[in-house]
């Protein structure tokens, strides 16, 4: 029965919790923290970055001129739009250690999943829709050039990750005060939820966050779950809390990128009227006096894939709520998925919480959604479907046999657990003319 959010929660607002102590949070400081500090100590040597090609089936190292790009393309990473020592967004050079056997370490940060690019431009806070975290971990995360084996699946299908499972797994190694335990408690680990990261610029409108609305957006600790590397003692969380208060403030300051191509304004106005009639009750209204109803729609009504909802259970929710993470805001139990604000929606394909629908047109016509497909996993204009708004895909008749795992993860098979693209049929009764008007309007958000 448990429908808990992998992260945290709520309802305590009326109980008189005092505001957190400390200086007023600063978006400016938060930006610096996010883009220059590392909150998980390195578990890899920096040289792993330069040696990764040895796992690519090549006889010799590609030219230096091509290496960074080939590395990004293989794992689905994006150029950093800030100084990052030549590393892609999401990787960070950090001092090594005796245990690591080098002074030059490499670690990952939030932007490995929360940094993306579109039309050749990288954005902090655009969910990474191309990431293969499984391949990255296996080929770059090992010691001494060996392949690493993750303790559970990190990515089932490219562009999604098992971020929820990471929390469930890592919290199992912590007691309520976040001290490390010698043995892991199983908090119902399930690694087929196929989660697509929400854009960070939506956070400022949301009272609750995560796909099920299971966490209170005011919670700083909820977003510190990604610090649960076993190399971090409990004291690291206490020390980092004020940094994360600033990071949260920075996330609240982000704005969506504007649609870069011409928009047919008269058509968009028609679409706006249709949107108000058919969509606004769940997704809100836009413009200066915007509204956002913050609604969670019951699973039986929305009808989208149930795995994300079912896959993080009461057992995790209870452990979370007893822990240090929930001392400010408890995790909330909900009955379905939150209808997100649609600001910048043109840039955040693929759609739905599991990234199962490649275009807005598909969101509005459930009959037209592809069932088995792949895409280039590039994010330039050539990869973009301007008519249907989202990613161009290639349809497949059946799953090819004998593909290496890294190639198989490029194929989205909607018959697999966690990957259904059913549900959300609110656009089915519209005509195509109406759908394209709504799509034109969505470009303006
Ligand atoms: C392995 C990929 C990954 C990493 C690393 C990661 N996240 Fe996330 N994050 C996700 C996914 C996926 C979700 C959606 C989770 C869900 O509800 O299923 C999410 C959700 C969130 C949300 C809620 C967004 C919303 O609107 O609901 C916030 C805020 C957030 N992450 C912040 C962070 C911060 C800060 C860090 C670094 C400390 C971080 N994340 C690291 C993948 C990641
Ligand atoms: C009854 C409430 C409801 C109505 C009406 C509704 N939606 Fe949604 N919508 C949702 C929910 C809930 C989700 C998230 C479902 C999921 O991810 O599983 C969603 C998801 C979406 C998404 C994908 C968002 C993303 O970031 O992946 C788009 C786009 C969208 N809706 C557009 C529309 C449009 C356009 C209309 C009107 C034709 C509409 N919706 C009508 C509840 C609604």
Short mmCIF file of C-alpha atoms and ligand atoms in Angstrom, two decimals:
data_model
loop_
_atom_site.label_atom_id
_atom_site.label_comp_id
_atom_site.label_asym_id
_atom_site.label_seq_id
_atom_site.Cartn_x
_atom_site.Cartn_y
_atom_site.Cartn_z
CA UNK A 1 0.00 0.00 0.00
CA UNK A 2 2.87 2.33 0.38
CA UNK A 3 3.05 5.22 -1.85
CA UNK A 4 5.90 7.22 -0.42
CA UNK A 5 8.08 9.54 -2.14
CA UNK A 6 11.60 8.69 -2.38
CA UNK A 7 12.21 11.82 -0.70
CA UNK A 8 10.21 13.63 1.81
CA UNK A 9 7.37 15.33 3.03
CA UNK A 10 4.80 17.35 4.73
CA UNK A 11 1.78 18.44 6.60
CA UNK A 12 3.83 19.78 9.41
CA UNK A 13 3.45 23.35 8.33
CA UNK A 14 0.71 24.02 10.84
CA UNK A 15 2.56 22.46 13.73
CA UNK A 16 4.74 25.44 14.43
CA UNK A 17 8.13 24.25 13.29
CA UNK A 18 10.55 27.11 13.70
CA UNK A 19 12.35 28.42 10.67
CA UNK A 20 15.77 26.86 10.26
CA UNK A 21 18.46 28.88 12.01
CA UNK A 22 21.30 30.55 10.18
CA UNK A 23 21.70 33.33 7.66
CA UNK A 24 19.07 34.00 5.02
CA UNK A 25 19.54 31.50 2.18
CA UNK A 26 21.34 32.93 -0.84
CA UNK A 27 20.82 31.76 -4.43
CA UNK A 28 24.19 33.25 -5.32
CA UNK A 29 26.03 31.17 -2.71
CA UNK A 30 23.91 28.16 -3.70
CA UNK A 31 25.05 28.46 -7.29
CA UNK A 32 28.69 28.51 -6.19
CA UNK A 33 28.15 25.50 -3.93
CA UNK A 34 26.42 23.53 -6.64
CA UNK A 35 28.91 24.32 -9.38
CA UNK A 36 32.19 24.19 -7.48
CA UNK A 37 31.93 21.89 -4.45
CA UNK A 38 31.65 18.16 -4.25
CA UNK A 39 29.46 16.62 -1.58
CA UNK A 40 30.34 13.01 -2.26
CA UNK A 41 34.05 12.17 -1.85
CA UNK A 42 35.61 10.75 -5.02
CA UNK A 43 35.35 7.00 -5.55
CA UNK A 44 37.24 7.10 -8.85
CA UNK A 45 40.65 8.29 -10.00
CA UNK A 46 40.64 11.20 -12.45
CA UNK A 47 42.70 8.98 -14.75
CA UNK A 48 39.59 6.79 -15.15
CA UNK A 49 38.18 9.60 -17.30
CA UNK A 50 41.12 9.40 -19.67
CA UNK A 51 41.23 5.59 -19.69
CA UNK A 52 37.53 4.92 -20.24
CA UNK A 53 38.11 4.35 -24.00
CA UNK A 54 39.70 1.01 -23.14
CA UNK A 55 36.16 -0.26 -22.60
CA UNK A 56 34.94 1.02 -25.96
CA UNK A 57 36.29 -1.80 -28.09
CA UNK A 58 38.97 0.39 -29.73
CA UNK A 59 42.60 -0.50 -30.49
CA UNK A 60 43.92 2.90 -29.66
CA UNK A 61 42.88 6.03 -27.85
CA UNK A 62 40.89 8.48 -30.00
CA UNK A 63 42.55 11.83 -30.79
CA UNK A 64 42.55 14.31 -27.95
CA UNK A 65 40.50 16.63 -30.15
CA UNK A 66 37.65 14.10 -30.21
CA UNK A 67 37.99 12.43 -26.84
CA UNK A 68 35.83 14.71 -24.68
CA UNK A 69 32.98 14.61 -27.19
CA UNK A 70 33.16 10.83 -27.62
CA UNK A 71 33.16 10.42 -23.85
CA UNK A 72 30.07 12.62 -23.50
CA UNK A 73 28.26 10.83 -26.30
CA UNK A 74 28.96 7.37 -24.94
CA UNK A 75 27.50 8.10 -21.52
CA UNK A 76 25.00 10.82 -22.44
CA UNK A 77 26.67 13.76 -20.72
CA UNK A 78 26.70 17.42 -21.77
CA UNK A 79 29.33 20.18 -21.95
CA UNK A 80 29.49 22.18 -18.70
CA UNK A 81 28.25 25.79 -19.13
CA UNK A 82 30.63 26.82 -16.29
CA UNK A 83 34.34 26.21 -15.67
CA UNK A 84 34.77 22.50 -14.89
CA UNK A 85 38.36 21.55 -15.77
CA UNK A 86 37.29 20.33 -19.19
CA UNK A 87 34.98 17.72 -17.65
CA UNK A 88 31.34 17.36 -18.70
CA UNK A 89 28.50 18.58 -16.53
CA UNK A 90 27.93 16.15 -13.66
CA UNK A 91 31.57 15.07 -13.22
CA UNK A 92 33.95 16.88 -10.91
CA UNK A 93 37.66 16.68 -10.21
CA UNK A 94 38.30 16.48 -6.46
CA UNK A 95 41.26 15.70 -4.21
CA UNK A 96 41.90 11.96 -4.05
CA UNK A 97 42.89 9.93 -1.02
CA UNK A 98 45.23 7.25 0.20
CA UNK A 99 42.49 4.64 -0.23
CA UNK A 100 41.95 5.72 -3.82
CA UNK A 101 45.70 5.53 -4.47
CA UNK A 102 45.88 8.93 -6.13
CA UNK A 103 45.83 12.61 -5.33
CA UNK A 104 43.52 13.29 -8.24
CA UNK A 105 40.03 11.97 -7.76
CA UNK A 106 36.84 12.12 -9.79
CA UNK A 107 33.32 12.28 -8.43
CA UNK A 108 29.80 12.86 -9.72
CA UNK A 109 27.40 15.59 -8.67
CA UNK A 110 23.70 16.44 -9.01
CA UNK A 111 24.16 17.62 -12.61
CA UNK A 112 24.93 14.17 -13.95
CA UNK A 113 21.13 13.77 -13.84
CA UNK A 114 19.99 17.40 -13.54
CA UNK A 115 22.10 18.97 -16.31
CA UNK A 116 21.07 18.69 -19.94
CA UNK A 117 21.39 20.37 -23.31
CA UNK A 118 19.13 21.31 -26.18
CA UNK A 119 19.85 23.01 -29.52
CA UNK A 120 23.54 23.06 -28.63
CA UNK A 121 23.09 24.89 -25.35
CA UNK A 122 23.64 23.33 -21.90
CA UNK A 123 21.41 24.18 -18.95
CA UNK A 124 21.77 23.60 -15.23
CA UNK A 125 18.42 22.14 -14.10
CA UNK A 126 17.30 20.69 -17.42
CA UNK A 127 16.85 16.97 -16.70
CA UNK A 128 19.43 14.83 -18.50
CA UNK A 129 17.38 12.93 -21.09
CA UNK A 130 20.33 11.04 -22.57
CA UNK A 131 22.19 9.61 -19.57
CA UNK A 132 23.33 5.99 -19.38
CA UNK A 133 24.42 5.90 -15.75
CA UNK A 134 24.82 2.13 -15.88
CA UNK A 135 27.48 2.32 -18.61
CA UNK A 136 29.18 5.24 -16.90
CA UNK A 137 29.42 3.41 -13.60
CA UNK A 138 30.59 0.15 -15.14
CA UNK A 139 33.24 1.67 -17.40
CA UNK A 140 34.42 4.70 -15.45
CA UNK A 141 33.62 3.80 -11.83
CA UNK A 142 35.98 0.83 -11.45
CA UNK A 143 39.28 0.68 -9.61
CA UNK A 144 42.51 0.12 -11.54
CA UNK A 145 40.78 0.14 -14.92
CA UNK A 146 38.56 -2.84 -14.13
CA UNK A 147 34.86 -2.88 -14.92
CA UNK A 148 32.72 -2.05 -11.89
CA UNK A 149 29.53 -3.89 -11.08
CA UNK A 150 26.78 -1.77 -9.55
CA UNK A 151 24.90 -3.41 -6.64
CA UNK A 152 21.63 -3.02 -8.57
CA UNK A 153 20.63 -1.66 -11.97
CA UNK A 154 21.36 2.09 -12.27
CA UNK A 155 19.74 2.56 -15.70
CA UNK A 156 17.33 0.21 -17.45
CA UNK A 157 16.73 2.43 -20.43
CA UNK A 158 18.84 5.36 -21.53
CA UNK A 159 17.61 8.78 -20.38
CA UNK A 160 16.12 7.37 -17.17
CA UNK A 161 17.81 6.35 -13.94
CA UNK A 162 17.05 4.42 -10.78
CA UNK A 163 17.50 7.43 -8.51
CA UNK A 164 14.76 6.19 -6.16
CA UNK A 165 16.48 2.82 -5.75
CA UNK A 166 19.71 4.65 -4.91
CA UNK A 167 17.97 6.30 -1.96
CA UNK A 168 16.32 3.07 -0.88
CA UNK A 169 19.61 1.17 -1.10
CA UNK A 170 21.78 3.78 0.60
CA UNK A 171 19.35 4.59 3.43
CA UNK A 172 19.52 0.87 4.22
CA UNK A 173 23.12 1.44 5.34
CA UNK A 174 22.22 4.23 7.78
CA UNK A 175 20.65 4.34 11.21
CA UNK A 176 18.14 7.04 12.15
CA UNK A 177 20.96 9.50 12.90
CA UNK A 178 22.60 8.62 9.55
CA UNK A 179 25.48 6.77 11.20
CA UNK A 180 26.70 3.94 8.99
CA UNK A 181 25.49 0.42 9.79
CA UNK A 182 27.58 -2.64 9.12
CA UNK A 183 24.75 -4.52 7.49
CA UNK A 184 22.15 -3.19 5.11
CA UNK A 185 18.45 -3.20 5.94
CA UNK A 186 16.37 -4.05 2.88
CA UNK A 187 13.87 -1.24 2.51
CA UNK A 188 12.11 -2.96 -0.41
CA UNK A 189 14.72 -2.17 -3.04
CA UNK A 190 13.21 -2.16 -6.54
CA UNK A 191 15.22 -1.03 -9.53
CA UNK A 192 12.82 -0.82 -12.45
CA UNK A 193 11.14 2.52 -11.84
CA UNK A 194 12.69 4.21 -14.90
CA UNK A 195 12.60 7.78 -13.61
CA UNK A 196 12.97 10.85 -15.79
CA UNK A 197 14.30 13.82 -13.75
CA UNK A 198 11.91 16.82 -13.50
CA UNK A 199 13.26 20.24 -14.55
CA UNK A 200 14.47 22.19 -11.54
CA UNK A 201 12.90 25.47 -12.73
CA UNK A 202 9.46 24.04 -11.89
CA UNK A 203 10.29 23.77 -8.22
CA UNK A 204 9.35 27.35 -7.38
CA UNK A 205 5.69 26.64 -8.25
CA UNK A 206 5.43 23.34 -6.41
CA UNK A 207 4.32 22.82 -2.82
CA UNK A 208 5.18 19.14 -3.11
CA UNK A 209 7.90 17.56 -5.23
CA UNK A 210 8.99 14.24 -6.70
CA UNK A 211 6.79 12.51 -9.23
CA UNK A 212 4.27 11.34 -6.65
CA UNK A 213 4.27 14.63 -4.74
CA UNK A 214 5.69 12.76 -1.75
CA UNK A 215 7.99 15.46 -0.41
CA UNK A 216 7.51 18.99 0.87
CA UNK A 217 9.32 21.38 -1.42
CA UNK A 218 10.45 23.39 1.62
CA UNK A 219 12.58 20.50 2.81
CA UNK A 220 16.30 21.06 2.40
CA UNK A 221 17.16 17.69 3.85
CA UNK A 222 15.04 15.89 1.26
CA UNK A 223 17.48 16.91 -1.45
CA UNK A 224 20.49 15.82 0.63
CA UNK A 225 19.73 12.14 0.06
CA UNK A 226 22.20 12.14 -2.79
CA UNK A 227 24.98 12.64 -0.24
CA UNK A 228 24.51 9.14 1.14
CA UNK A 229 27.81 7.84 -0.25
CA UNK A 230 29.16 5.42 2.36
CA UNK A 231 32.24 7.67 2.48
CA UNK A 232 30.18 10.42 4.14
CA UNK A 233 29.85 10.14 7.94
CA UNK A 234 26.71 11.54 9.65
CA UNK A 235 28.62 14.72 10.48
CA UNK A 236 29.04 15.49 6.75
CA UNK A 237 25.27 15.94 6.48
CA UNK A 238 25.17 18.31 9.45
CA UNK A 239 28.00 20.34 7.98
CA UNK A 240 26.47 20.54 4.51
CA UNK A 241 22.95 21.52 5.55
CA UNK A 242 23.46 25.25 5.27
CA UNK A 243 25.16 24.80 1.87
CA UNK A 244 22.10 22.89 0.70
CA UNK A 245 19.77 25.57 2.03
CA UNK A 246 21.55 27.89 -0.40
CA UNK A 247 21.46 25.30 -3.20
CA UNK A 248 17.72 24.99 -2.74
CA UNK A 249 17.39 28.76 -2.96
CA UNK A 250 19.36 28.67 -6.21
CA UNK A 251 17.06 25.98 -7.64
CA UNK A 252 14.10 28.22 -6.81
CA UNK A 253 15.67 31.04 -8.84
CA UNK A 254 16.06 29.09 -12.11
CA UNK A 255 14.00 30.04 -15.19
CA UNK A 256 13.06 27.82 -18.16
CA UNK A 257 14.75 28.45 -21.53
CA UNK A 258 12.58 30.16 -24.16
CA UNK A 259 11.43 28.31 -27.29
CA UNK A 260 14.05 29.37 -29.87
CA UNK A 261 12.05 29.05 -33.12
CA UNK A 262 9.20 31.22 -34.45
CA UNK A 263 5.76 30.73 -32.87
CA UNK A 264 2.43 31.16 -34.73
CA UNK A 265 0.78 33.57 -32.28
CA UNK A 266 -2.83 33.41 -33.56
CA UNK A 267 -2.68 29.59 -33.42
CA UNK A 268 -1.16 29.75 -29.92
CA UNK A 269 -4.05 31.98 -28.76
CA UNK A 270 -6.53 29.40 -30.00
CA UNK A 271 -4.51 26.79 -28.16
CA UNK A 272 -4.59 28.83 -24.97
CA UNK A 273 -8.40 28.78 -24.93
CA UNK A 274 -8.41 25.01 -25.51
CA UNK A 275 -5.80 24.55 -22.79
CA UNK A 276 -7.94 26.49 -20.31
CA UNK A 277 -10.92 24.24 -21.07
CA UNK A 278 -9.08 20.91 -21.10
CA UNK A 279 -5.86 21.11 -19.14
CA UNK A 280 -5.68 24.07 -16.74
CA UNK A 281 -7.63 22.40 -13.93
CA UNK A 282 -4.64 20.11 -13.42
CA UNK A 283 -1.70 22.01 -14.94
CA UNK A 284 -2.62 25.58 -13.95
CA UNK A 285 -2.55 28.83 -15.89
CA UNK A 286 0.48 30.80 -17.11
CA UNK A 287 1.63 34.37 -17.56
CA UNK A 288 1.98 37.11 -15.01
CA UNK A 289 -0.84 35.99 -12.72
CA UNK A 290 -0.13 32.30 -12.99
CA UNK A 291 -1.90 29.71 -10.90
CA UNK A 292 -0.80 26.18 -10.08
CA UNK A 293 -3.21 23.81 -8.31
CA UNK A 294 -0.52 21.37 -7.10
CA UNK A 295 -2.74 18.37 -7.74
CA UNK A 296 -1.85 14.72 -7.35
CA UNK A 297 -4.07 12.56 -9.58
CA UNK A 298 -4.93 9.09 -8.28
CA UNK A 299 -3.15 6.30 -10.13
CA UNK A 300 -6.43 4.69 -11.17
CA UNK A 301 -7.48 7.95 -12.86
CA UNK A 302 -4.23 8.98 -14.51
CA UNK A 303 -3.52 5.39 -15.63
CA UNK A 304 0.18 5.91 -16.36
CA UNK A 305 2.80 3.30 -15.44
CA UNK A 306 2.40 2.20 -11.79
CA UNK A 307 5.99 1.09 -11.01
CA UNK A 308 7.31 4.41 -9.75
CA UNK A 309 4.28 4.74 -7.49
CA UNK A 310 4.41 1.19 -6.13
CA UNK A 311 8.18 0.81 -6.14
CA UNK A 312 8.94 3.05 -3.16
CA UNK A 313 7.07 1.47 -0.31
CA UNK A 314 5.90 2.11 3.24
CA UNK A 315 8.96 0.37 4.54
CA UNK A 316 11.21 3.03 3.01
CA UNK A 317 8.77 5.81 3.97
CA UNK A 318 8.79 4.74 7.61
CA UNK A 319 12.57 4.46 7.78
CA UNK A 320 12.87 7.85 6.11
CA UNK A 321 10.39 9.47 8.46
CA UNK A 322 12.26 8.21 11.52
CA UNK A 323 15.55 9.50 10.18
CA UNK A 324 17.41 12.79 10.37
CA UNK A 325 16.17 13.62 6.85
CA UNK A 326 12.58 13.95 8.05
CA UNK A 327 13.15 16.02 11.18
CA UNK A 328 12.11 19.12 9.27
CA UNK A 329 9.46 17.72 6.92
CA UNK A 330 8.01 14.23 6.93
CA UNK A 331 7.52 12.25 3.69
CA UNK A 332 3.93 12.30 2.49
CA UNK A 333 1.87 9.39 1.30
CA UNK A 334 -0.08 10.21 -1.87
CA UNK A 335 -2.31 8.20 -4.18
CA UNK A 336 -0.81 8.86 -7.60
CA UNK A 337 1.27 11.26 -9.70
CA UNK A 338 1.53 15.02 -9.47
CA UNK A 339 0.41 17.03 -12.51
CA UNK A 340 3.54 19.14 -13.11
CA UNK A 341 3.66 22.79 -14.19
CA UNK A 342 4.43 22.93 -17.92
CA UNK A 343 6.88 25.86 -18.06
CA UNK A 344 9.68 25.17 -20.55
CA UNK A 345 7.90 21.94 -21.57
CA UNK A 346 9.20 22.28 -25.16
CA UNK A 347 12.71 21.52 -23.81
CA UNK A 348 11.98 18.59 -21.50
CA UNK A 349 11.05 15.70 -23.81
CA UNK A 350 10.62 12.79 -23.40
CA UNK A 351 7.41 13.06 -21.38
CA UNK A 352 5.66 11.45 -18.42
CA UNK A 353 7.48 10.45 -15.25
CA UNK A 354 9.17 7.53 -17.01
CA UNK A 355 10.10 9.37 -20.22
CA UNK A 356 7.94 6.97 -22.21
CA UNK A 357 6.39 9.45 -24.66
CA UNK A 358 8.87 11.18 -27.02
CA UNK A 359 6.69 14.14 -28.12
CA UNK A 360 3.94 16.47 -26.93
CA UNK A 361 1.78 15.20 -29.77
CA UNK A 362 1.98 11.73 -28.22
CA UNK A 363 0.98 13.09 -24.82
CA UNK A 364 -2.16 14.50 -26.51
CA UNK A 365 -3.00 11.39 -28.54
CA UNK A 366 -2.48 8.14 -26.69
CA UNK A 367 -3.18 6.11 -29.86
CA UNK A 368 -0.20 7.70 -31.62
CA UNK A 369 2.42 6.80 -29.01
CA UNK A 370 5.21 4.57 -30.29
CA UNK A 371 5.54 1.22 -28.48
CA UNK A 372 9.11 0.16 -29.34
CA UNK A 373 11.54 2.84 -30.41
CA UNK A 374 15.01 4.28 -30.30
CA UNK A 375 16.47 7.74 -30.88
CA UNK A 376 19.84 9.31 -31.63
CA UNK A 377 20.35 10.53 -28.04
CA UNK A 378 21.69 13.74 -29.53
CA UNK A 379 20.07 16.97 -28.44
CA UNK A 380 20.78 19.27 -31.39
CA UNK A 381 18.18 20.70 -33.74
CA UNK A 382 18.50 17.72 -36.11
CA UNK A 383 17.35 15.39 -33.34
CA UNK A 384 14.35 17.59 -32.52
CA UNK A 385 10.89 16.92 -33.96
CA UNK A 386 9.65 20.46 -34.57
CA UNK A 387 6.21 19.38 -35.72
CA UNK A 388 5.29 17.10 -32.84
CA UNK A 389 7.63 18.86 -30.38
CA UNK A 390 10.06 16.52 -28.71
CA UNK A 391 12.59 13.95 -29.92
CA UNK A 392 12.57 12.27 -33.31
CA UNK A 393 12.38 8.51 -32.89
CA UNK A 394 12.90 5.48 -35.07
CA UNK A 395 10.20 2.84 -34.68
CA UNK A 396 11.17 -0.82 -34.36
CA UNK A 397 9.02 -3.85 -35.11
CA UNK A 398 10.70 -6.10 -32.59
CA UNK A 399 13.63 -6.08 -30.17
CA UNK A 400 16.79 -6.99 -32.12
CA UNK A 401 18.57 -10.02 -30.67
CA UNK A 402 22.10 -10.22 -29.36
CA UNK A 403 22.70 -6.51 -28.81
CA UNK A 404 25.38 -5.51 -26.31
CA UNK A 405 23.69 -4.12 -23.18
CA UNK A 406 24.77 -0.56 -23.92
CA UNK A 407 22.96 -0.71 -27.28
CA UNK A 408 19.91 -2.49 -25.86
CA UNK A 409 19.49 0.33 -23.32
CA UNK A 410 18.97 2.72 -26.25
CA UNK A 411 15.72 0.97 -27.10
CA UNK A 412 12.59 1.98 -25.21
CA UNK A 413 10.32 -1.05 -24.92
CA UNK A 414 6.98 0.07 -23.46
CA UNK A 415 5.98 -3.53 -22.71
CA UNK A 416 8.67 -3.75 -19.99
CA UNK A 417 7.99 -3.07 -16.27
CA UNK A 418 8.20 0.62 -15.43
CA UNK A 419 7.99 1.61 -19.09
CA UNK A 420 4.31 1.59 -20.04
CA UNK A 421 3.18 4.67 -21.95
CA UNK A 422 -0.53 4.17 -21.32
CA UNK A 423 -2.76 6.64 -19.49
CA UNK A 424 -3.15 10.43 -19.53
CA UNK A 425 -5.84 10.22 -22.23
CA UNK A 426 -7.10 13.79 -21.76
CA UNK A 427 -6.18 14.77 -25.32
CA UNK A 428 -7.73 11.75 -27.01
CA UNK A 429 -11.06 13.39 -27.75
CA UNK A 430 -9.48 16.47 -29.37
CA UNK A 431 -9.08 16.83 -33.15
CA UNK A 432 -5.59 17.10 -34.63
CA UNK A 433 -6.28 20.76 -35.38
CA UNK A 434 -6.99 21.34 -31.69
CA UNK A 435 -3.94 19.34 -30.61
CA UNK A 436 -1.60 21.39 -32.80
CA UNK A 437 -3.12 24.60 -31.44
CA UNK A 438 -2.43 23.44 -27.86
CA UNK A 439 1.10 22.42 -28.84
CA UNK A 440 1.66 25.91 -30.32
CA UNK A 441 0.51 27.40 -27.01
CA UNK A 442 2.74 25.06 -24.99
CA UNK A 443 5.75 26.45 -26.90
CA UNK A 444 5.06 29.85 -25.32
CA UNK A 445 5.30 28.57 -21.72
C1 LIG B 1 21.09 9.56 -10.43
C2 LIG B 1 20.41 10.73 -10.91
C3 LIG B 1 20.17 11.87 -9.93
C4 LIG B 1 21.09 12.53 -9.15
C5 LIG B 1 22.57 12.27 -9.04
C6 LIG B 1 20.34 13.55 -8.45
N1 LIG B 1 19.02 13.50 -8.80
FE1 LIG B 1 17.56 14.74 -8.14
N2 LIG B 1 16.18 13.61 -9.08
C7 LIG B 1 16.45 12.56 -9.93
C8 LIG B 1 15.21 11.95 -10.36
C9 LIG B 1 15.08 10.77 -11.29
C10 LIG B 1 14.18 12.68 -9.73
C11 LIG B 1 12.70 12.35 -9.77
C12 LIG B 1 12.48 11.37 -8.62
C13 LIG B 1 11.12 10.76 -8.58
O1 LIG B 1 10.19 11.37 -8.06
O2 LIG B 1 10.97 9.63 -9.05
C14 LIG B 1 14.83 13.73 -8.94
C15 LIG B 1 14.16 14.68 -8.21
C16 LIG B 1 14.76 15.79 -7.63
C17 LIG B 1 14.07 16.93 -7.10
C18 LIG B 1 12.56 17.15 -7.11
C19 LIG B 1 12.15 17.82 -8.40
C20 LIG B 1 10.66 17.96 -8.56
O3 LIG B 1 10.24 18.96 -9.13
O4 LIG B 1 9.89 17.07 -8.17
C21 LIG B 1 15.02 17.79 -6.60
C22 LIG B 1 14.78 19.15 -5.97
C23 LIG B 1 16.30 17.16 -6.81
N3 LIG B 1 16.12 15.95 -7.45
C24 LIG B 1 17.51 17.71 -6.42
C25 LIG B 1 18.72 17.04 -6.51
C26 LIG B 1 19.96 17.51 -5.94
C27 LIG B 1 20.13 18.84 -5.19
C28 LIG B 1 20.91 16.58 -6.23
C29 LIG B 1 22.38 16.56 -5.83
C30 LIG B 1 22.63 16.67 -4.42
C31 LIG B 1 20.26 15.54 -7.00
N4 LIG B 1 18.93 15.84 -7.14
C32 LIG B 1 20.92 14.44 -7.54
C33 LIG B 1 17.70 12.12 -10.31
C34 LIG B 1 18.88 12.49 -9.69
C1 LIG B 2 -6.95 15.25 -14.45
C2 LIG B 2 -5.68 15.97 -14.47
C3 LIG B 2 -5.00 16.23 -15.79
C4 LIG B 2 -5.54 16.80 -16.94
C5 LIG B 2 -6.98 17.23 -17.20
C6 LIG B 2 -4.45 16.90 -17.87
N1 LIG B 2 -3.29 16.42 -17.32
FE1 LIG B 2 -1.46 16.46 -18.16
N2 LIG B 2 -0.72 15.40 -16.59
C7 LIG B 2 -1.41 15.06 -15.46
C8 LIG B 2 -0.56 14.25 -14.62
C9 LIG B 2 -0.93 13.67 -13.26
C10 LIG B 2 0.66 14.11 -15.30
C11 LIG B 2 1.87 13.28 -14.84
C12 LIG B 2 1.64 11.83 -15.23
C13 LIG B 2 2.86 10.93 -15.13
O1 LIG B 2 3.98 11.44 -15.28
O2 LIG B 2 2.69 9.73 -14.93
C14 LIG B 2 0.53 14.85 -16.52
C15 LIG B 2 1.54 15.00 -17.46
C16 LIG B 2 1.47 15.84 -18.55
C17 LIG B 2 2.57 16.14 -19.43
C18 LIG B 2 3.99 15.59 -19.30
C19 LIG B 2 4.78 16.44 -18.36
C20 LIG B 2 6.22 16.03 -18.27
O3 LIG B 2 7.03 16.84 -17.81
O4 LIG B 2 6.57 14.91 -18.66
C21 LIG B 2 2.12 17.03 -20.36
C22 LIG B 2 2.93 17.67 -21.49
C23 LIG B 2 0.72 17.25 -20.08
N3 LIG B 2 0.35 16.51 -18.98
C24 LIG B 2 -0.09 18.06 -20.85
C25 LIG B 2 -1.46 18.12 -20.69
C26 LIG B 2 -2.34 18.81 -21.60
C27 LIG B 2 -1.88 19.63 -22.80
C28 LIG B 2 -3.60 18.61 -21.14
C29 LIG B 2 -4.90 19.06 -21.76
C30 LIG B 2 -5.21 18.49 -23.05
C31 LIG B 2 -3.51 17.81 -19.94
N4 LIG B 2 -2.19 17.52 -19.71
C32 LIG B 2 -4.58 17.43 -19.15
C33 LIG B 2 -2.71 15.42 -15.17
C34 LIG B 2 -3.59 16.00 -16.06
#
